[in-house]
Amino acid sequence: MRGSPILRAVLVVAALLLLLVPLVQLTKPVHAAPVAQSAPPAATSVVHLELTSTRAPFEFELRHLGQVIWSGSATENQVSKDVAMNFPTEGVDLELKGQWTGGVSMAAIKLSVANGEARAVEKSLWATKEFDDVLTFP
Amino acid sequence: MKAFVLALVASLVFLPGAQAAEKVKVCTLSTILTELAQKVGGDRVEVIGLVKPGIDPHEYEPAPSDLQLVAQSQLILASGKHMEGYLTKLKESAGGSGDLVPVGDRFASLTMKPEEGGKQGEAKEIEDPHWWHSVDNVERATKVVRDELEKLSPADKAVFDKNADAYIATLEELKGWIKRKVAELPRDQRKLVTSHDAFQYFARDYGFTIYAIEGVSTEDEPSNRKVAEIIDTIKKQNVKAIFLESIENPKVLKVITRETGARIGGSLYADGLGLGADGTYDGMMRHNVTTIVNALK
């Protein structure tokens, strides 16, 4: 190779610097984009709720994810309501709490949940005065 | 003569009392069992916990002084389900006539496949020894401890029955609280990423899916492939938080949080009781459940 040694050195340094750019790009740590901090919301659907008690009157409160979605006092054995709520395929937990305002013998209360056109699923609680439990609906 | 009769009567009155005051000597190999033995036995037992809070039971090895305590004990309570690999040797080395009871072996196990290339290195499924993360199992364990104490001290049956019933009542209350607290978390967000695979019983009871980085034992090291799979799962499942455990090195979890953007949800007690407010079974469970629910909500 002919030419000035200084010129040759400059060319070598320039070539190395050019190589440095892709090298830095390739070795730079990649910071992953943070995951979405919330899962895609489950589709909201209209859910038909029905309470049937062996004894009336009774007071009740139904909670979903810690929030009251239905409450009241029933003078008849059966009450129902439609609510809009998220119903993921994994199911929902509903806390049913309340009390019968008369009587002392054992009684039962049944919660029936129908998600859209799906067949209703029923769960029951037994107690003498107060009832409070979490019921899972698939 | 009168003095002699009085002395005789006094000795007849106080001798049985002195015998009854003899406490049942119990030693335990788990902080949970220490609490159970104390709660059921009350002042009729003397309980020594060999595995103290904060000690990893997977890595615990009995010291010579522990062998002496085992030899002096009438009842030795172990977690069972292969948690204590040293049990047979411990009993042989210590000698003594105490009954060795692996409590967890008295009820059904959940099983899982060992990690490939893990310490177990076998294809067959292994038992999950962390049965205390199901409150139902702790109720069963309470009855096992009660029955064992009654065998050793039949005279105290009424006391042990009463104490066991009272403790089970508190466990029932705890169960209700856990159900209501977990109900605050949507079922599609119940995905639990922990460092070692210790929460299968909890997951079964409350509808969680577990993604554990290590195997059943804290001694298991995660493979690079396992870590890559976990990272992929966290991203796909939109898992918000992953959890540290009170005892072990959280290094791998920190790498995973950096790669996925998921945050550290807090520290869980996996292998035994903590200290202070978390130093009871009730406190430990409430701490774990609150930490999980609040981080994943």
PDB file of N, CA and C in Angstrom, chain A residues 63-116:
ATOM      1  N   ARG A  63     -72.492  -8.007  45.943  1.00  0.00           N
ATOM      2  CA  ARG A  63     -71.276  -7.261  45.573  1.00  0.00           C
ATOM      3  C   ARG A  63     -70.518  -7.987  44.477  1.00  0.00           C
ATOM      4  N   HIS A  64     -69.960  -7.189  43.565  1.00  0.00           N
ATOM      5  CA  HIS A  64     -69.076  -7.715  42.525  1.00  0.00           C
ATOM      6  C   HIS A  64     -67.825  -6.855  42.537  1.00  0.00           C
ATOM      7  N   LEU A  65     -66.666  -7.481  42.702  1.00  0.00           N
ATOM      8  CA  LEU A  65     -65.368  -6.785  42.792  1.00  0.00           C
ATOM      9  C   LEU A  65     -65.392  -5.702  43.871  1.00  0.00           C
ATOM     10  N   GLY A  66     -66.045  -6.007  44.975  1.00  0.00           N
ATOM     11  CA  GLY A  66     -66.063  -5.084  46.118  1.00  0.00           C
ATOM     12  C   GLY A  66     -67.116  -3.991  46.014  1.00  0.00           C
ATOM     13  N   GLN A  67     -67.840  -3.908  44.888  1.00  0.00           N
ATOM     14  CA  GLN A  67     -68.843  -2.857  44.694  1.00  0.00           C
ATOM     15  C   GLN A  67     -70.249  -3.461  44.774  1.00  0.00           C
ATOM     16  N   VAL A  68     -71.154  -2.709  45.413  1.00  0.00           N
ATOM     17  CA  VAL A  68     -72.538  -3.182  45.495  1.00  0.00           C
ATOM     18  C   VAL A  68     -73.193  -3.027  44.122  1.00  0.00           C
ATOM     19  N   ILE A  69     -73.700  -4.113  43.556  1.00  0.00           N
ATOM     20  CA  ILE A  69     -74.359  -4.026  42.249  1.00  0.00           C
ATOM     21  C   ILE A  69     -75.878  -4.175  42.355  1.00  0.00           C
ATOM     22  N   TRP A  70     -76.313  -4.637  43.521  1.00  0.00           N
ATOM     23  CA  TRP A  70     -77.760  -4.803  43.710  1.00  0.00           C
ATOM     24  C   TRP A  70     -78.013  -4.938  45.211  1.00  0.00           C
ATOM     25  N   SER A  71     -78.957  -4.170  45.714  1.00  0.00           N
ATOM     26  CA  SER A  71     -79.316  -4.316  47.127  1.00  0.00           C
ATOM     27  C   SER A  71     -80.781  -3.950  47.308  1.00  0.00           C
ATOM     28  N   GLY A  72     -81.338  -4.348  48.400  1.00  0.00           N
ATOM     29  CA  GLY A  72     -82.733  -3.984  48.649  1.00  0.00           C
ATOM     30  C   GLY A  72     -83.369  -4.826  49.724  1.00  0.00           C
ATOM     31  N   SER A  73     -84.658  -4.604  49.896  1.00  0.00           N
ATOM     32  CA  SER A  73     -85.461  -5.391  50.829  1.00  0.00           C
ATOM     33  C   SER A  73     -86.550  -6.068  50.017  1.00  0.00           C
ATOM     34  N   ALA A  74     -86.720  -7.344  50.219  1.00  0.00           N
ATOM     35  CA  ALA A  74     -87.733  -8.077  49.457  1.00  0.00           C
ATOM     36  C   ALA A  74     -88.857  -8.504  50.384  1.00  0.00           C
ATOM     37  N   THR A  75     -90.058  -8.232  49.959  1.00  0.00           N
ATOM     38  CA  THR A  75     -91.204  -8.651  50.766  1.00  0.00           C
ATOM     39  C   THR A  75     -91.772  -9.966  50.239  1.00  0.00           C
ATOM     40  N   GLU A  76     -91.384 -10.307  49.003  1.00  0.00           N
ATOM     41  CA  GLU A  76     -91.823 -11.583  48.429  1.00  0.00           C
ATOM     42  C   GLU A  76     -90.644 -12.543  48.351  1.00  0.00           C
ATOM     43  N   ASN A  77     -90.934 -13.785  48.035  1.00  0.00           N
ATOM     44  CA  ASN A  77     -89.875 -14.796  48.033  1.00  0.00           C
ATOM     45  C   ASN A  77     -88.911 -14.681  46.847  1.00  0.00           C
ATOM     46  N   GLN A  78     -89.331 -13.979  45.810  1.00  0.00           N
ATOM     47  CA  GLN A  78     -88.468 -13.919  44.617  1.00  0.00           C
ATOM     48  C   GLN A  78     -88.340 -12.483  44.103  1.00  0.00           C
ATOM     49  N   VAL A  79     -87.102 -12.100  43.829  1.00  0.00           N
ATOM     50  CA  VAL A  79     -86.846 -10.788  43.208  1.00  0.00           C
ATOM     51  C   VAL A  79     -85.822 -11.000  42.098  1.00  0.00           C
ATOM     52  N   SER A  80     -85.828 -10.109  41.110  1.00  0.00           N
ATOM     53  CA  SER A  80     -84.861 -10.257  40.016  1.00  0.00           C
ATOM     54  C   SER A  80     -84.457  -8.895  39.465  1.00  0.00           C
ATOM     55  N   LYS A  81     -83.349  -8.910  38.748  1.00  0.00           N
ATOM     56  CA  LYS A  81     -82.854  -7.660  38.168  1.00  0.00           C
ATOM     57  C   LYS A  81     -81.867  -7.984  37.059  1.00  0.00           C
ATOM     58  N   ASP A  82     -81.801  -7.119  36.047  1.00  0.00           N
ATOM     59  CA  ASP A  82     -80.781  -7.236  35.003  1.00  0.00           C
ATOM     60  C   ASP A  82     -79.704  -6.196  35.278  1.00  0.00           C
ATOM     61  N   VAL A  83     -78.452  -6.621  35.230  1.00  0.00           N
ATOM     62  CA  VAL A  83     -77.348  -5.662  35.431  1.00  0.00           C
ATOM     63  C   VAL A  83     -76.334  -5.840  34.298  1.00  0.00           C
ATOM     64  N   ALA A  84     -75.680  -4.732  33.959  1.00  0.00           N
ATOM     65  CA  ALA A  84     -74.610  -4.801  32.951  1.00  0.00           C
ATOM     66  C   ALA A  84     -73.300  -4.978  33.708  1.00  0.00           C
ATOM     67  N   MET A  85     -72.587  -6.020  33.394  1.00  0.00           N
ATOM     68  CA  MET A  85     -71.316  -6.259  34.092  1.00  0.00           C
ATOM     69  C   MET A  85     -70.345  -7.063  33.231  1.00  0.00           C
ATOM     70  N   ASN A  86     -69.055  -6.951  33.588  1.00  0.00           N
ATOM     71  CA  ASN A  86     -68.053  -7.755  32.890  1.00  0.00           C
ATOM     72  C   ASN A  86     -68.183  -9.202  33.341  1.00  0.00           C
ATOM     73  N   PHE A  87     -68.193 -10.094  32.380  1.00  0.00           N
ATOM     74  CA  PHE A  87     -68.335 -11.515  32.719  1.00  0.00           C
ATOM     75  C   PHE A  87     -67.282 -12.300  31.933  1.00  0.00           C
ATOM     76  N   PRO A  88     -66.038 -12.350  32.448  1.00  0.00           N
ATOM     77  CA  PRO A  88     -64.978 -13.058  31.714  1.00  0.00           C
ATOM     78  C   PRO A  88     -65.237 -14.566  31.659  1.00  0.00           C
ATOM     79  N   THR A  89     -64.554 -15.231  30.761  1.00  0.00           N
ATOM     80  CA  THR A  89     -64.766 -16.681  30.614  1.00  0.00           C
ATOM     81  C   THR A  89     -64.350 -17.426  31.885  1.00  0.00           C
ATOM     82  N   GLU A  90     -63.461 -16.817  32.675  1.00  0.00           N
ATOM     83  CA  GLU A  90     -63.023 -17.449  33.932  1.00  0.00           C
ATOM     84  C   GLU A  90     -64.116 -17.416  34.993  1.00  0.00           C
ATOM     85  N   GLY A  91     -65.200 -16.627  34.758  1.00  0.00           N
ATOM     86  CA  GLY A  91     -66.311 -16.553  35.708  1.00  0.00           C
ATOM     87  C   GLY A  91     -66.240 -15.325  36.595  1.00  0.00           C
ATOM     88  N   VAL A  92     -67.227 -15.220  37.486  1.00  0.00           N
ATOM     89  CA  VAL A  92     -67.263 -14.087  38.425  1.00  0.00           C
ATOM     90  C   VAL A  92     -67.531 -14.593  39.838  1.00  0.00           C
ATOM     91  N   ASP A  93     -67.024 -13.831  40.799  1.00  0.00           N
ATOM     92  CA  ASP A  93     -67.324 -14.098  42.208  1.00  0.00           C
ATOM     93  C   ASP A  93     -68.318 -13.042  42.663  1.00  0.00           C
ATOM     94  N   LEU A  94     -69.411 -13.470  43.263  1.00  0.00           N
ATOM     95  CA  LEU A  94     -70.405 -12.524  43.779  1.00  0.00           C
ATOM     96  C   LEU A  94     -70.586 -12.768  45.273  1.00  0.00           C
ATOM     97  N   GLU A  95     -70.474 -11.685  46.036  1.00  0.00           N
ATOM     98  CA  GLU A  95     -70.673 -11.826  47.484  1.00  0.00           C
ATOM     99  C   GLU A  95     -72.132 -11.520  47.800  1.00  0.00           C
ATOM    100  N   LEU A  96     -72.811 -12.493  48.358  1.00  0.00           N
ATOM    101  CA  LEU A  96     -74.226 -12.329  48.721  1.00  0.00           C
ATOM    102  C   LEU A  96     -74.319 -12.229  50.246  1.00  0.00           C
ATOM    103  N   LYS A  97     -74.860 -11.097  50.674  1.00  0.00           N
ATOM    104  CA  LYS A  97     -74.916 -10.821  52.108  1.00  0.00           C
ATOM    105  C   LYS A  97     -76.324 -10.336  52.465  1.00  0.00           C
ATOM    106  N   GLY A  98     -76.802 -10.681  53.614  1.00  0.00           N
ATOM    107  CA  GLY A  98     -78.118 -10.172  53.991  1.00  0.00           C
ATOM    108  C   GLY A  98     -78.670 -10.864  55.208  1.00  0.00           C
ATOM    109  N   GLN A  99     -79.975 -10.665  55.437  1.00  0.00           N
ATOM    110  CA  GLN A  99     -80.604 -11.311  56.590  1.00  0.00           C
ATOM    111  C   GLN A  99     -82.109 -11.408  56.394  1.00  0.00           C
ATOM    112  N   TRP A 100     -82.664 -12.405  57.045  1.00  0.00           N
ATOM    113  CA  TRP A 100     -84.115 -12.512  57.087  1.00  0.00           C
ATOM    114  C   TRP A 100     -84.591 -11.710  58.287  1.00  0.00           C
ATOM    115  N   THR A 101     -85.631 -10.960  58.099  1.00  0.00           N
ATOM    116  CA  THR A 101     -86.053 -10.074  59.193  1.00  0.00           C
ATOM    117  C   THR A 101     -87.049 -10.736  60.151  1.00  0.00           C
ATOM    118  N   GLY A 102     -87.462 -11.931  59.845  1.00  0.00           N
ATOM    119  CA  GLY A 102     -88.355 -12.645  60.767  1.00  0.00           C
ATOM    120  C   GLY A 102     -88.028 -14.129  60.766  1.00  0.00           C
ATOM    121  N   GLY A 103     -88.513 -14.809  61.787  1.00  0.00           N
ATOM    122  CA  GLY A 103     -88.309 -16.257  61.848  1.00  0.00           C
ATOM    123  C   GLY A 103     -86.961 -16.628  62.439  1.00  0.00           C
ATOM    124  N   VAL A 104     -86.867 -17.842  62.923  1.00  0.00           N
ATOM    125  CA  VAL A 104     -85.621 -18.286  63.561  1.00  0.00           C
ATOM    126  C   VAL A 104     -85.129 -19.615  63.002  1.00  0.00           C
ATOM    127  N   SER A 105     -85.964 -20.262  62.196  1.00  0.00           N
ATOM    128  CA  SER A 105     -85.562 -21.586  61.706  1.00  0.00           C
ATOM    129  C   SER A 105     -84.605 -21.460  60.514  1.00  0.00           C
ATOM    130  N   MET A 106     -84.006 -22.554  60.134  1.00  0.00           N
ATOM    131  CA  MET A 106     -83.069 -22.588  59.018  1.00  0.00           C
ATOM    132  C   MET A 106     -83.800 -22.227  57.715  1.00  0.00           C
ATOM    133  N   ALA A 107     -83.168 -21.372  56.915  1.00  0.00           N
ATOM    134  CA  ALA A 107     -83.779 -20.983  55.639  1.00  0.00           C
ATOM    135  C   ALA A 107     -82.693 -20.991  54.565  1.00  0.00           C
ATOM    136  N   ALA A 108     -83.118 -20.925  53.313  1.00  0.00           N
ATOM    137  CA  ALA A 108     -82.154 -20.942  52.204  1.00  0.00           C
ATOM    138  C   ALA A 108     -82.457 -19.814  51.243  1.00  0.00           C
ATOM    139  N   ILE A 109     -81.396 -19.326  50.621  1.00  0.00           N
ATOM    140  CA  ILE A 109     -81.571 -18.320  49.581  1.00  0.00           C
ATOM    141  C   ILE A 109     -80.745 -18.756  48.373  1.00  0.00           C
ATOM    142  N   LYS A 110     -81.378 -18.654  47.212  1.00  0.00           N
ATOM    143  CA  LYS A 110     -80.727 -19.126  45.980  1.00  0.00           C
ATOM    144  C   LYS A 110     -80.489 -17.939  45.049  1.00  0.00           C
ATOM    145  N   LEU A 111     -79.265 -17.844  44.547  1.00  0.00           N
ATOM    146  CA  LEU A 111     -78.953 -16.818  43.550  1.00  0.00           C
ATOM    147  C   LEU A 111     -78.794 -17.505  42.206  1.00  0.00           C
ATOM    148  N   SER A 112     -79.567 -17.019  41.247  1.00  0.00           N
ATOM    149  CA  SER A 112     -79.496 -17.574  39.898  1.00  0.00           C
ATOM    150  C   SER A 112     -78.900 -16.506  38.987  1.00  0.00           C
ATOM    151  N   VAL A 113     -77.889 -16.878  38.201  1.00  0.00           N
ATOM    152  CA  VAL A 113     -77.194 -15.929  37.322  1.00  0.00           C
ATOM    153  C   VAL A 113     -77.242 -16.454  35.891  1.00  0.00           C
ATOM    154  N   ALA A 114     -77.798 -15.634  34.998  1.00  0.00           N
ATOM    155  CA  ALA A 114     -77.838 -16.018  33.574  1.00  0.00           C
ATOM    156  C   ALA A 114     -77.118 -14.945  32.775  1.00  0.00           C
ATOM    157  N   ASN A 115     -76.014 -15.334  32.160  1.00  0.00           N
ATOM    158  CA  ASN A 115     -75.216 -14.396  31.374  1.00  0.00           C
ATOM    159  C   ASN A 115     -75.696 -14.441  29.925  1.00  0.00           C
ATOM    160  N   GLY A 116     -76.440 -13.422  29.513  1.00  0.00           N
ATOM    161  CA  GLY A 116     -76.965 -13.364  28.148  1.00  0.00           C
ATOM    162  C   GLY A 116     -77.873 -14.547  27.880  1.00  0.00           C
TER     163      GLY A 116
END
